[in-house]
Amino acid sequence: MEEKKEDKFILLKNLYEEWKDCTRCDLHKSRTRVVPGDGNPYSLLVFVGEAPGEEEDRQGKPFVGRAGQLLNRLIEEVLGMKREDVYITNVCKCRPPQNRKPTPIEMRACFPYLKKEIEIIQPKVICCLGATAGEGILGKSLRITKVRGQVFPYPYNPRIKVFLTYHPAYVLRNPKEETTIIKDFEKLKELLTQE
């Protein structure tokens, strides 16, 4: 008789319970809380960002600030989905002070959590929002301007595709790049429909 698989919501809740008091790096000293991923754990699509910002740290949910509003709009208008249809997480689960970029040590400290999230969800595509997310997922240094719009195999499960694009916060600072991120999301939509 086949064993019943545990519900992904329960598995993710248990994972958060394991990590909510994490002290693996110095970010725990300044955070309000560990910010877990959010959304549909049965989704074919996982978005990965850099780290929580001030608003995310306060609310305990990823991408709730201005960058999150742009991401929501892209999900709805380009992908034809709702935020609740996808899963959204970050490479680092704690807010770096002054919203600085996470260090490699901080990213490595959080990686087991991120890797386990992806193992539970088993998406078809991981969309990395920005270079830091791409580096965290692929485990190598990269320049987002050189690799955005490209697809790579996820190193821990080559059946999962890794797609890279700009971080929505970058687009908010550089509005001329909005057409570029829209084109990337159109390509992302194609990836999701491919067999």
PDB file of C-alpha atoms in Angstrom, residues 55-174:
ATOM      1  CA  GLU A  55       7.745  46.275   5.476  1.00  0.00           C
ATOM      2  CA  GLU A  56       8.188  42.522   4.911  1.00  0.00           C
ATOM      3  CA  ASP A  57       9.973  42.202   8.269  1.00  0.00           C
ATOM      4  CA  ARG A  58       7.097  44.055   9.951  1.00  0.00           C
ATOM      5  CA  GLN A  59       4.304  42.044   8.258  1.00  0.00           C
ATOM      6  CA  GLY A  60       6.086  38.680   8.124  1.00  0.00           C
ATOM      7  CA  LYS A  61       5.296  38.187   4.432  1.00  0.00           C
ATOM      8  CA  PRO A  62       7.575  38.539   1.361  1.00  0.00           C
ATOM      9  CA  PHE A  63       7.092  41.219  -1.312  1.00  0.00           C
ATOM     10  CA  VAL A  64       4.481  43.409   0.368  1.00  0.00           C
ATOM     11  CA  GLY A  65       6.116  46.797  -0.328  1.00  0.00           C
ATOM     12  CA  ARG A  66       6.313  48.761  -3.594  1.00  0.00           C
ATOM     13  CA  ALA A  67       8.368  46.034  -5.318  1.00  0.00           C
ATOM     14  CA  GLY A  68       5.713  43.521  -4.274  1.00  0.00           C
ATOM     15  CA  GLN A  69       2.984  45.686  -5.795  1.00  0.00           C
ATOM     16  CA  LEU A  70       4.849  45.693  -9.117  1.00  0.00           C
ATOM     17  CA  LEU A  71       5.392  41.924  -8.876  1.00  0.00           C
ATOM     18  CA  ASN A  72       1.661  41.417  -8.207  1.00  0.00           C
ATOM     19  CA  ARG A  73       0.805  43.529 -11.265  1.00  0.00           C
ATOM     20  CA  LEU A  74       3.195  41.508 -13.483  1.00  0.00           C
ATOM     21  CA  ILE A  75       1.772  38.229 -12.167  1.00  0.00           C
ATOM     22  CA  GLU A  76      -1.779  39.385 -12.922  1.00  0.00           C
ATOM     23  CA  GLU A  77      -1.357  41.356 -16.146  1.00  0.00           C
ATOM     24  CA  VAL A  78       1.349  39.330 -17.901  1.00  0.00           C
ATOM     25  CA  LEU A  79       1.025  35.817 -16.470  1.00  0.00           C
ATOM     26  CA  GLY A  80      -2.764  35.983 -16.098  1.00  0.00           C
ATOM     27  CA  MET A  81      -2.495  34.601 -12.564  1.00  0.00           C
ATOM     28  CA  LYS A  82      -3.084  35.888  -9.050  1.00  0.00           C
ATOM     29  CA  ARG A  83      -0.462  36.230  -6.332  1.00  0.00           C
ATOM     30  CA  GLU A  84      -2.241  33.394  -4.472  1.00  0.00           C
ATOM     31  CA  ASP A  85      -1.568  31.091  -7.461  1.00  0.00           C
ATOM     32  CA  VAL A  86       2.229  31.272  -7.070  1.00  0.00           C
ATOM     33  CA  TYR A  87       4.729  30.823  -4.242  1.00  0.00           C
ATOM     34  CA  ILE A  88       7.001  33.725  -3.272  1.00  0.00           C
ATOM     35  CA  THR A  89      10.092  33.487  -1.074  1.00  0.00           C
ATOM     36  CA  ASN A  90      13.553  34.983  -0.595  1.00  0.00           C
ATOM     37  CA  VAL A  91      17.136  33.726  -0.549  1.00  0.00           C
ATOM     38  CA  CYS A  92      17.529  35.207   2.955  1.00  0.00           C
ATOM     39  CA  LYS A  93      14.633  34.963   5.379  1.00  0.00           C
ATOM     40  CA  CYS A  94      15.735  37.824   7.663  1.00  0.00           C
ATOM     41  CA  ARG A  95      16.021  41.518   6.842  1.00  0.00           C
ATOM     42  CA  PRO A  96      19.585  42.808   6.456  1.00  0.00           C
ATOM     43  CA  PRO A  97      20.136  46.114   8.309  1.00  0.00           C
ATOM     44  CA  GLN A  98      19.391  49.217   6.200  1.00  0.00           C
ATOM     45  CA  ASN A  99      18.038  46.846   3.499  1.00  0.00           C
ATOM     46  CA  ARG A 100      21.581  46.138   2.316  1.00  0.00           C
ATOM     47  CA  LYS A 101      22.345  43.182   0.058  1.00  0.00           C
ATOM     48  CA  PRO A 102      22.807  39.914   2.008  1.00  0.00           C
ATOM     49  CA  THR A 103      26.394  38.689   2.324  1.00  0.00           C
ATOM     50  CA  PRO A 104      27.500  35.304   0.939  1.00  0.00           C
ATOM     51  CA  ILE A 105      27.739  34.018   4.547  1.00  0.00           C
ATOM     52  CA  GLU A 106      24.136  35.069   5.233  1.00  0.00           C
ATOM     53  CA  MET A 107      22.949  33.509   1.977  1.00  0.00           C
ATOM     54  CA  ARG A 108      24.724  30.219   2.776  1.00  0.00           C
ATOM     55  CA  ALA A 109      23.233  30.208   6.284  1.00  0.00           C
ATOM     56  CA  CYS A 110      19.706  30.432   4.823  1.00  0.00           C
ATOM     57  CA  PHE A 111      20.225  28.145   1.836  1.00  0.00           C
ATOM     58  CA  PRO A 112      19.173  24.885   3.574  1.00  0.00           C
ATOM     59  CA  TYR A 113      15.788  26.503   4.323  1.00  0.00           C
ATOM     60  CA  LEU A 114      15.345  27.677   0.712  1.00  0.00           C
ATOM     61  CA  LYS A 115      16.470  24.322  -0.680  1.00  0.00           C
ATOM     62  CA  LYS A 116      13.960  22.505   1.537  1.00  0.00           C
ATOM     63  CA  GLU A 117      11.150  24.883   0.463  1.00  0.00           C
ATOM     64  CA  ILE A 118      11.891  24.017  -3.179  1.00  0.00           C
ATOM     65  CA  GLU A 119      12.083  20.275  -2.390  1.00  0.00           C
ATOM     66  CA  ILE A 120       8.626  20.455  -0.813  1.00  0.00           C
ATOM     67  CA  ILE A 121       7.033  22.524  -3.588  1.00  0.00           C
ATOM     68  CA  GLN A 122       8.691  20.842  -6.608  1.00  0.00           C
ATOM     69  CA  PRO A 123       7.882  23.685  -9.025  1.00  0.00           C
ATOM     70  CA  LYS A 124       8.329  23.534 -12.770  1.00  0.00           C
ATOM     71  CA  VAL A 125      10.080  26.932 -12.805  1.00  0.00           C
ATOM     72  CA  ILE A 126      11.972  29.026 -10.256  1.00  0.00           C
ATOM     73  CA  CYS A 127      12.007  32.689 -11.281  1.00  0.00           C
ATOM     74  CA  CYS A 128      14.932  34.507  -9.665  1.00  0.00           C
ATOM     75  CA  LEU A 129      14.261  38.203  -9.182  1.00  0.00           C
ATOM     76  CA  GLY A 130      17.676  39.841  -9.443  1.00  0.00           C
ATOM     77  CA  ALA A 131      21.309  38.756  -9.293  1.00  0.00           C
ATOM     78  CA  THR A 132      21.333  37.949  -5.566  1.00  0.00           C
ATOM     79  CA  ALA A 133      18.450  35.497  -5.976  1.00  0.00           C
ATOM     80  CA  GLY A 134      20.143  33.959  -9.025  1.00  0.00           C
ATOM     81  CA  GLU A 135      23.421  33.582  -7.143  1.00  0.00           C
ATOM     82  CA  GLY A 136      21.614  32.026  -4.183  1.00  0.00           C
ATOM     83  CA  ILE A 137      19.774  29.475  -6.330  1.00  0.00           C
ATOM     84  CA  LEU A 138      22.534  28.662  -8.832  1.00  0.00           C
ATOM     85  CA  GLY A 139      25.423  28.913  -6.366  1.00  0.00           C
ATOM     86  CA  LYS A 140      27.593  31.058  -8.597  1.00  0.00           C
ATOM     87  CA  SER A 141      28.323  34.725  -9.176  1.00  0.00           C
ATOM     88  CA  LEU A 142      26.501  36.325 -12.096  1.00  0.00           C
ATOM     89  CA  ARG A 143      25.589  39.633 -13.700  1.00  0.00           C
ATOM     90  CA  ILE A 144      21.843  39.950 -14.130  1.00  0.00           C
ATOM     91  CA  THR A 145      22.250  42.197 -17.186  1.00  0.00           C
ATOM     92  CA  LYS A 146      24.091  39.328 -18.912  1.00  0.00           C
ATOM     93  CA  VAL A 147      21.826  36.424 -17.842  1.00  0.00           C
ATOM     94  CA  ARG A 148      18.320  37.909 -17.527  1.00  0.00           C
ATOM     95  CA  GLY A 149      15.825  36.137 -19.739  1.00  0.00           C
ATOM     96  CA  GLN A 150      17.920  32.959 -19.740  1.00  0.00           C
ATOM     97  CA  VAL A 151      17.055  29.506 -18.416  1.00  0.00           C
ATOM     98  CA  PHE A 152      19.344  27.261 -16.369  1.00  0.00           C
ATOM     99  CA  PRO A 153      18.790  23.868 -14.726  1.00  0.00           C
ATOM    100  CA  TYR A 154      18.320  23.957 -10.953  1.00  0.00           C
ATOM    101  CA  PRO A 155      21.528  22.347  -9.608  1.00  0.00           C
ATOM    102  CA  TYR A 156      19.690  20.069  -7.147  1.00  0.00           C
ATOM    103  CA  ASN A 157      16.992  18.896  -9.567  1.00  0.00           C
ATOM    104  CA  PRO A 158      17.720  19.518 -13.270  1.00  0.00           C
ATOM    105  CA  ARG A 159      14.035  18.956 -14.176  1.00  0.00           C
ATOM    106  CA  ILE A 160      13.313  22.311 -12.503  1.00  0.00           C
ATOM    107  CA  LYS A 161      14.098  25.300 -14.723  1.00  0.00           C
ATOM    108  CA  VAL A 162      15.652  28.452 -13.276  1.00  0.00           C
ATOM    109  CA  PHE A 163      14.677  31.670 -15.058  1.00  0.00           C
ATOM    110  CA  LEU A 164      16.319  35.008 -14.270  1.00  0.00           C
ATOM    111  CA  THR A 165      14.977  38.532 -14.547  1.00  0.00           C
ATOM    112  CA  TYR A 166      15.369  41.900 -12.889  1.00  0.00           C
ATOM    113  CA  HIS A 167      14.214  42.494  -9.329  1.00  0.00           C
ATOM    114  CA  PRO A 168      11.056  44.639  -9.302  1.00  0.00           C
ATOM    115  CA  ALA A 169      12.830  47.163  -7.014  1.00  0.00           C
ATOM    116  CA  TYR A 170      15.441  47.669  -9.763  1.00  0.00           C
ATOM    117  CA  VAL A 171      12.656  48.362 -12.263  1.00  0.00           C
ATOM    118  CA  LEU A 172      11.086  50.886  -9.878  1.00  0.00           C
ATOM    119  CA  ARG A 173      14.435  52.713  -9.754  1.00  0.00           C
ATOM    120  CA  ASN A 174      14.903  52.350 -13.550  1.00  0.00           C
TER     121      ASN A 174
END
